[in-house]
PDB file of C-alpha atoms in Angstrom:
ATOM      1  CA  MET A  23      22.745  79.076  17.811  1.00  0.00           C
ATOM      2  CA  ALA A  24      23.047  75.294  17.968  1.00  0.00           C
ATOM      3  CA  THR A  25      20.060  73.533  16.406  1.00  0.00           C
ATOM      4  CA  VAL A  26      21.118  69.903  16.916  1.00  0.00           C
ATOM      5  CA  ILE A  27      20.580  68.993  20.546  1.00  0.00           C
ATOM      6  CA  GLY A  28      21.209  65.256  20.196  1.00  0.00           C
ATOM      7  CA  ASN A  29      23.462  63.246  22.513  1.00  0.00           C
ATOM      8  CA  LEU A  30      23.609  65.821  25.310  1.00  0.00           C
ATOM      9  CA  PHE A  31      22.380  63.200  27.756  1.00  0.00           C
ATOM     10  CA  ASP A  32      20.662  59.819  27.795  1.00  0.00           C
ATOM     11  CA  VAL A  33      16.966  60.125  28.593  1.00  0.00           C
ATOM     12  CA  LYS A  34      15.632  57.375  26.330  1.00  0.00           C
ATOM     13  CA  GLY A  35      12.529  55.896  27.901  1.00  0.00           C
ATOM     14  CA  ARG A  36      12.262  58.581  30.576  1.00  0.00           C
ATOM     15  CA  ILE A  37       8.961  60.389  31.177  1.00  0.00           C
ATOM     16  CA  ALA A  38       9.064  64.158  31.595  1.00  0.00           C
ATOM     17  CA  LEU A  39       6.595  66.960  32.235  1.00  0.00           C
ATOM     18  CA  VAL A  40       7.551  70.464  31.096  1.00  0.00           C
ATOM     19  CA  THR A  41       5.175  73.246  32.100  1.00  0.00           C
ATOM     20  CA  GLY A  42       5.212  76.324  29.910  1.00  0.00           C
ATOM     21  CA  GLY A  43       6.565  74.024  27.221  1.00  0.00           C
ATOM     22  CA  SER A  44       5.193  75.621  24.058  1.00  0.00           C
ATOM     23  CA  SER A  45       7.751  78.436  23.827  1.00  0.00           C
ATOM     24  CA  GLY A  46      10.961  79.896  25.227  1.00  0.00           C
ATOM     25  CA  ILE A  47      13.132  77.958  27.659  1.00  0.00           C
ATOM     26  CA  GLY A  48      10.393  75.376  28.232  1.00  0.00           C
ATOM     27  CA  LEU A  49      10.236  74.509  24.537  1.00  0.00           C
ATOM     28  CA  MET A  50      14.038  74.385  24.347  1.00  0.00           C
ATOM     29  CA  ILE A  51      14.145  71.878  27.208  1.00  0.00           C
ATOM     30  CA  ALA A  52      11.332  69.821  25.677  1.00  0.00           C
ATOM     31  CA  LYS A  53      13.235  69.694  22.371  1.00  0.00           C
ATOM     32  CA  ALA A  54      16.347  68.407  24.120  1.00  0.00           C
ATOM     33  CA  LEU A  55      14.337  65.713  25.888  1.00  0.00           C
ATOM     34  CA  VAL A  56      12.454  64.375  22.837  1.00  0.00           C
ATOM     35  CA  THR A  57      15.548  64.561  20.639  1.00  0.00           C
ATOM     36  CA  ASN A  58      17.213  62.192  23.075  1.00  0.00           C
ATOM     37  CA  GLY A  59      14.326  59.724  23.266  1.00  0.00           C
ATOM     38  CA  ALA A  60      12.135  60.861  26.161  1.00  0.00           C
ATOM     39  CA  ARG A  61       8.369  60.875  26.363  1.00  0.00           C
ATOM     40  CA  VAL A  62       7.467  64.504  27.062  1.00  0.00           C
ATOM     41  CA  ILE A  63       4.183  66.021  28.171  1.00  0.00           C
ATOM     42  CA  ILE A  64       4.064  69.796  27.831  1.00  0.00           C
ATOM     43  CA  THR A  65       1.534  72.207  29.277  1.00  0.00           C
ATOM     44  CA  ALA A  66       0.696  75.719  28.136  1.00  0.00           C
ATOM     45  CA  LEU A  67      -2.181  78.145  28.302  1.00  0.00           C
ATOM     46  CA  PRO A  68      -5.105  77.269  26.005  1.00  0.00           C
ATOM     47  CA  THR A  69      -4.280  80.413  24.015  1.00  0.00           C
ATOM     48  CA  ASP A  70      -0.654  79.358  23.450  1.00  0.00           C
ATOM     49  CA  PRO A  71       0.501  77.442  20.326  1.00  0.00           C
ATOM     50  CA  ILE A  72       0.641  74.088  22.096  1.00  0.00           C
ATOM     51  CA  ASP A  73      -0.568  71.970  19.136  1.00  0.00           C
ATOM     52  CA  ALA A  74       2.119  73.376  16.841  1.00  0.00           C
ATOM     53  CA  ALA A  75       4.757  72.792  19.506  1.00  0.00           C
ATOM     54  CA  VAL A  76       3.671  69.164  19.924  1.00  0.00           C
ATOM     55  CA  ARG A  77       3.862  68.583  16.156  1.00  0.00           C
ATOM     56  CA  ASP A  78       7.375  70.015  16.018  1.00  0.00           C
ATOM     57  CA  LEU A  79       8.473  68.019  19.057  1.00  0.00           C
ATOM     58  CA  ASN A  80       7.168  64.734  17.648  1.00  0.00           C
ATOM     59  CA  ALA A  81       9.022  65.396  14.393  1.00  0.00           C
ATOM     60  CA  LEU A  82      12.231  66.025  16.333  1.00  0.00           C
ATOM     61  CA  GLY A  83      11.778  62.931  18.455  1.00  0.00           C
ATOM     62  CA  ARG A  84      10.930  60.493  15.682  1.00  0.00           C
ATOM     63  CA  PRO A  85      14.526  59.341  14.930  1.00  0.00           C
ATOM     64  CA  SER A  86      15.229  58.504  18.584  1.00  0.00           C
ATOM     65  CA  GLY A  87      11.770  57.313  19.605  1.00  0.00           C
ATOM     66  CA  GLY A  88      10.992  60.449  21.582  1.00  0.00           C
ATOM     67  CA  THR A  89       7.352  61.501  21.726  1.00  0.00           C
ATOM     68  CA  ALA A  90       5.393  64.540  22.855  1.00  0.00           C
ATOM     69  CA  GLU A  91       1.838  65.317  23.861  1.00  0.00           C
ATOM     70  CA  GLY A  92       0.183  68.454  25.148  1.00  0.00           C
ATOM     71  CA  PHE A  93      -2.250  69.439  27.872  1.00  0.00           C
ATOM     72  CA  PRO A  94      -3.596  73.004  27.678  1.00  0.00           C
ATOM     73  CA  THR A  95      -4.239  74.439  31.128  1.00  0.00           C
ATOM     74  CA  ASP A  96      -3.849  77.463  33.382  1.00  0.00           C
ATOM     75  CA  LEU A  97      -1.838  76.376  36.424  1.00  0.00           C
ATOM     76  CA  SER A  98      -2.713  79.405  38.541  1.00  0.00           C
ATOM     77  CA  SER A  99      -5.347  77.481  40.539  1.00  0.00           C
ATOM     78  CA  LYS A 100      -5.364  74.308  42.625  1.00  0.00           C
ATOM     79  CA  PRO A 101      -8.315  72.796  40.691  1.00  0.00           C
ATOM     80  CA  ALA A 102      -6.388  73.171  37.424  1.00  0.00           C
ATOM     81  CA  ILE A 103      -3.309  71.561  38.972  1.00  0.00           C
ATOM     82  CA  ALA A 104      -5.460  68.727  40.324  1.00  0.00           C
ATOM     83  CA  ALA A 105      -6.941  68.227  36.846  1.00  0.00           C
ATOM     84  CA  LEU A 106      -3.452  67.969  35.355  1.00  0.00           C
ATOM     85  CA  ALA A 107      -2.419  65.429  37.990  1.00  0.00           C
ATOM     86  CA  ALA A 108      -5.568  63.407  37.290  1.00  0.00           C
ATOM     87  CA  HIS A 109      -4.857  63.523  33.549  1.00  0.00           C
ATOM     88  CA  LEU A 110      -1.346  62.165  34.070  1.00  0.00           C
ATOM     89  CA  THR A 111      -2.385  59.526  36.601  1.00  0.00           C
ATOM     90  CA  ASP A 112      -5.831  58.410  35.452  1.00  0.00           C
ATOM     91  CA  THR A 113      -6.048  59.256  31.733  1.00  0.00           C
ATOM     92  CA  LEU A 114      -2.466  58.695  30.583  1.00  0.00           C
ATOM     93  CA  ARG A 115      -1.866  56.162  33.382  1.00  0.00           C
ATOM     94  CA  LEU A 116       1.741  57.193  33.787  1.00  0.00           C
ATOM     95  CA  PRO A 117       3.597  54.732  36.020  1.00  0.00           C
ATOM     96  CA  ARG A 118       6.038  57.420  37.147  1.00  0.00           C
ATOM     97  CA  LEU A 119       7.463  60.841  36.322  1.00  0.00           C
ATOM     98  CA  ASP A 120      11.236  60.892  35.902  1.00  0.00           C
ATOM     99  CA  VAL A 121      11.615  64.613  35.234  1.00  0.00           C
ATOM    100  CA  LEU A 122       9.468  67.578  36.260  1.00  0.00           C
ATOM    101  CA  VAL A 123      10.485  70.909  34.749  1.00  0.00           C
ATOM    102  CA  SER A 124       8.264  73.415  36.542  1.00  0.00           C
ATOM    103  CA  ASN A 125       8.908  76.235  34.111  1.00  0.00           C
ATOM    104  CA  ALA A 126       5.555  77.990  33.613  1.00  0.00           C
ATOM    105  CA  GLY A 127       5.612  81.667  34.488  1.00  0.00           C
ATOM    106  CA  ILE A 128       4.085  85.018  33.617  1.00  0.00           C
ATOM    107  CA  ARG A 129       5.147  88.649  33.643  1.00  0.00           C
ATOM    108  CA  ARG A 130       2.952  91.649  34.293  1.00  0.00           C
ATOM    109  CA  ASP A 131       4.518  95.007  33.448  1.00  0.00           C
ATOM    110  CA  PRO A 132       3.431  98.114  35.376  1.00  0.00           C
ATOM    111  CA  PRO A 133       0.998 100.513  33.652  1.00  0.00           C
ATOM    112  CA  ALA A 134       3.651 103.237  33.988  1.00  0.00           C
ATOM    113  CA  PRO A 135       6.836 101.543  32.720  1.00  0.00           C
ATOM    114  CA  CYS A 136      10.264 103.125  32.925  1.00  0.00           C
ATOM    115  CA  ALA A 137      13.884 102.337  32.065  1.00  0.00           C
ATOM    116  CA  VAL A 138      14.697 100.593  35.334  1.00  0.00           C
ATOM    117  CA  THR A 139      18.475 100.920  35.167  1.00  0.00           C
ATOM    118  CA  ALA A 140      18.434 104.542  34.036  1.00  0.00           C
ATOM    119  CA  ALA A 141      15.379 106.069  35.731  1.00  0.00           C
ATOM    120  CA  ALA A 142      15.682 108.519  38.585  1.00  0.00           C
ATOM    121  CA  LEU A 143      14.468 107.181  41.911  1.00  0.00           C
ATOM    122  CA  PRO A 144      11.139 109.113  41.925  1.00  0.00           C
ATOM    123  CA  GLU A 145      10.296 107.812  38.429  1.00  0.00           C
ATOM    124  CA  LEU A 146      11.241 104.254  39.385  1.00  0.00           C
ATOM    125  CA  GLN A 147       9.198 104.466  42.562  1.00  0.00           C
ATOM    126  CA  ALA A 148       6.164 105.780  40.675  1.00  0.00           C
ATOM    127  CA  SER A 149       6.474 103.019  38.089  1.00  0.00           C
ATOM    128  CA  MET A 150       6.675 100.286  40.719  1.00  0.00           C
ATOM    129  CA  TRP A 151       3.756 101.790  42.648  1.00  0.00           C
ATOM    130  CA  SER A 152       1.604 101.767  39.497  1.00  0.00           C
ATOM    131  CA  HIS A 153       1.484  97.957  39.530  1.00  0.00           C
ATOM    132  CA  ARG A 154      -2.071  96.731  39.939  1.00  0.00           C
ATOM    133  CA  ALA A 155      -2.539  94.542  43.005  1.00  0.00           C
ATOM    134  CA  ALA A 156      -4.444  91.979  40.917  1.00  0.00           C
ATOM    135  CA  ASP A 157      -1.551  91.679  38.446  1.00  0.00           C
ATOM    136  CA  TRP A 158       0.883  91.193  41.323  1.00  0.00           C
ATOM    137  CA  ALA A 159      -1.359  88.503  42.835  1.00  0.00           C
ATOM    138  CA  ASP A 160      -1.633  86.711  39.463  1.00  0.00           C
ATOM    139  CA  THR A 161       2.138  86.776  39.030  1.00  0.00           C
ATOM    140  CA  PHE A 162       2.741  85.351  42.491  1.00  0.00           C
ATOM    141  CA  ALA A 163       0.079  82.665  41.959  1.00  0.00           C
ATOM    142  CA  VAL A 164       1.734  81.377  38.783  1.00  0.00           C
ATOM    143  CA  ASN A 165       5.415  82.038  39.471  1.00  0.00           C
ATOM    144  CA  THR A 166       5.507  80.850  43.088  1.00  0.00           C
ATOM    145  CA  THR A 167       2.392  79.162  44.456  1.00  0.00           C
ATOM    146  CA  ALA A 168       1.745  76.980  41.404  1.00  0.00           C
ATOM    147  CA  HIS A 169       5.239  75.464  41.556  1.00  0.00           C
ATOM    148  CA  TYR A 170       4.635  74.329  45.127  1.00  0.00           C
ATOM    149  CA  PHE A 171       1.209  72.787  44.564  1.00  0.00           C
ATOM    150  CA  LEU A 172       2.270  71.141  41.291  1.00  0.00           C
ATOM    151  CA  SER A 173       5.144  69.408  43.073  1.00  0.00           C
ATOM    152  CA  VAL A 174       2.785  68.230  45.812  1.00  0.00           C
ATOM    153  CA  ALA A 175       0.186  66.989  43.319  1.00  0.00           C
ATOM    154  CA  LEU A 176       2.779  64.927  41.423  1.00  0.00           C
ATOM    155  CA  VAL A 177       4.922  63.686  44.298  1.00  0.00           C
ATOM    156  CA  HIS A 178       3.532  60.133  44.003  1.00  0.00           C
ATOM    157  CA  LEU A 179       4.723  59.913  40.381  1.00  0.00           C
ATOM    158  CA  LEU A 180       8.122  61.409  41.229  1.00  0.00           C
ATOM    159  CA  ALA A 181       8.526  59.006  44.143  1.00  0.00           C
ATOM    160  CA  ALA A 182       7.661  56.064  41.872  1.00  0.00           C
ATOM    161  CA  ALA A 183      10.510  57.093  39.566  1.00  0.00           C
ATOM    162  CA  ALA A 184      12.902  57.454  42.494  1.00  0.00           C
ATOM    163  CA  GLU A 185      12.135  53.884  43.576  1.00  0.00           C
ATOM    164  CA  ARG A 186      13.488  52.558  40.267  1.00  0.00           C
ATOM    165  CA  ASP A 187      17.133  52.417  39.265  1.00  0.00           C
ATOM    166  CA  VAL A 188      16.944  56.005  38.020  1.00  0.00           C
ATOM    167  CA  GLU A 189      16.736  59.269  39.919  1.00  0.00           C
ATOM    168  CA  ALA A 190      13.716  61.510  39.601  1.00  0.00           C
ATOM    169  CA  VAL A 191      14.735  65.083  38.919  1.00  0.00           C
ATOM    170  CA  GLN A 192      12.609  68.125  39.640  1.00  0.00           C
ATOM    171  CA  VAL A 193      13.636  71.532  38.324  1.00  0.00           C
ATOM    172  CA  SER A 194      11.804  74.469  39.865  1.00  0.00           C
ATOM    173  CA  ALA A 195      12.212  77.926  41.287  1.00  0.00           C
ATOM    174  CA  ALA A 196      12.094  76.785  44.935  1.00  0.00           C
ATOM    175  CA  PRO A 197      14.894  78.338  47.034  1.00  0.00           C
ATOM    176  CA  GLU A 198      15.160  75.446  49.469  1.00  0.00           C
ATOM    177  CA  GLY A 199      13.718  72.071  50.415  1.00  0.00           C
ATOM    178  CA  GLY A 200      13.304  68.886  48.411  1.00  0.00           C
ATOM    179  CA  GLY A 201      15.081  65.565  48.536  1.00  0.00           C
ATOM    180  CA  GLU A 202      12.308  63.683  50.298  1.00  0.00           C
ATOM    181  CA  GLY A 203      11.501  60.247  48.929  1.00  0.00           C
ATOM    182  CA  GLY A 204      14.704  60.128  46.902  1.00  0.00           C
ATOM    183  CA  ILE A 205      13.583  62.963  44.621  1.00  0.00           C
ATOM    184  CA  LYS A 206      16.434  65.198  43.482  1.00  0.00           C
ATOM    185  CA  LEU A 207      15.519  68.872  43.447  1.00  0.00           C
ATOM    186  CA  GLY A 208      17.415  71.080  41.021  1.00  0.00           C
ATOM    187  CA  HIS A 209      17.329  74.754  42.021  1.00  0.00           C
ATOM    188  CA  MET A 210      17.473  76.754  38.827  1.00  0.00           C
ATOM    189  CA  LEU A 211      19.403  80.019  39.146  1.00  0.00           C
ATOM    190  CA  MET A 212      18.514  81.469  35.781  1.00  0.00           C
ATOM    191  CA  GLY A 213      21.466  83.828  35.409  1.00  0.00           C
ATOM    192  CA  ALA A 214      23.875  80.942  35.851  1.00  0.00           C
ATOM    193  CA  VAL A 215      21.851  78.760  33.472  1.00  0.00           C
ATOM    194  CA  TYR A 216      21.941  81.391  30.715  1.00  0.00           C
ATOM    195  CA  VAL A 217      25.720  81.778  31.034  1.00  0.00           C
ATOM    196  CA  TRP A 218      26.264  78.023  30.965  1.00  0.00           C
ATOM    197  CA  MET A 219      23.983  77.531  27.942  1.00  0.00           C
ATOM    198  CA  GLU A 220      25.734  80.308  26.043  1.00  0.00           C
ATOM    199  CA  ALA A 221      29.140  78.786  26.765  1.00  0.00           C
ATOM    200  CA  GLU A 222      28.065  75.298  25.717  1.00  0.00           C
ATOM    201  CA  PHE A 223      25.708  75.754  22.794  1.00  0.00           C
ATOM    202  CA  LEU A 224      25.988  79.215  21.209  1.00  0.00           C
TER     203      LEU A 224
END
């Protein structure tokens, strides 16, 4: 796998927020941004290795002037999202947000798992039915609702970026909408993204 991300794109001086940025795809995106000179704020659950991720990101960004900082939070509630927005606006005093990568997500497996592609229909049905309603609600809150309210909470910073000579870019799981206030909404179809990343960088 490629380990040098440099020179993929010019983001020097841009400000980016990557949720779920301490591991997985979120960390990969954050690495690309800091390596190319961006200021990156990552969020992750308080139990995630956010401090270690920030240290690694700052080391990667040092040659190009890229920096990273972290904000531990659980984005499954509106108060937590409001606190993040206040941190960016009032504490960090960000003038704008050029890139929002709304990547945070969770997965809750059913108590009775099965091999989905190989299971007989009755077994698959029983496995799906075993999902706890609370787990399903938590998954929807983080993987769907949080993306919407985060975008709303930060729209003033995204609009401020769109008013400059650069385009604000928001990457999220939303199936439609966006574009208001000059904000470019990137709809991430993950299967296509994986194929493209494999072709380019593996």
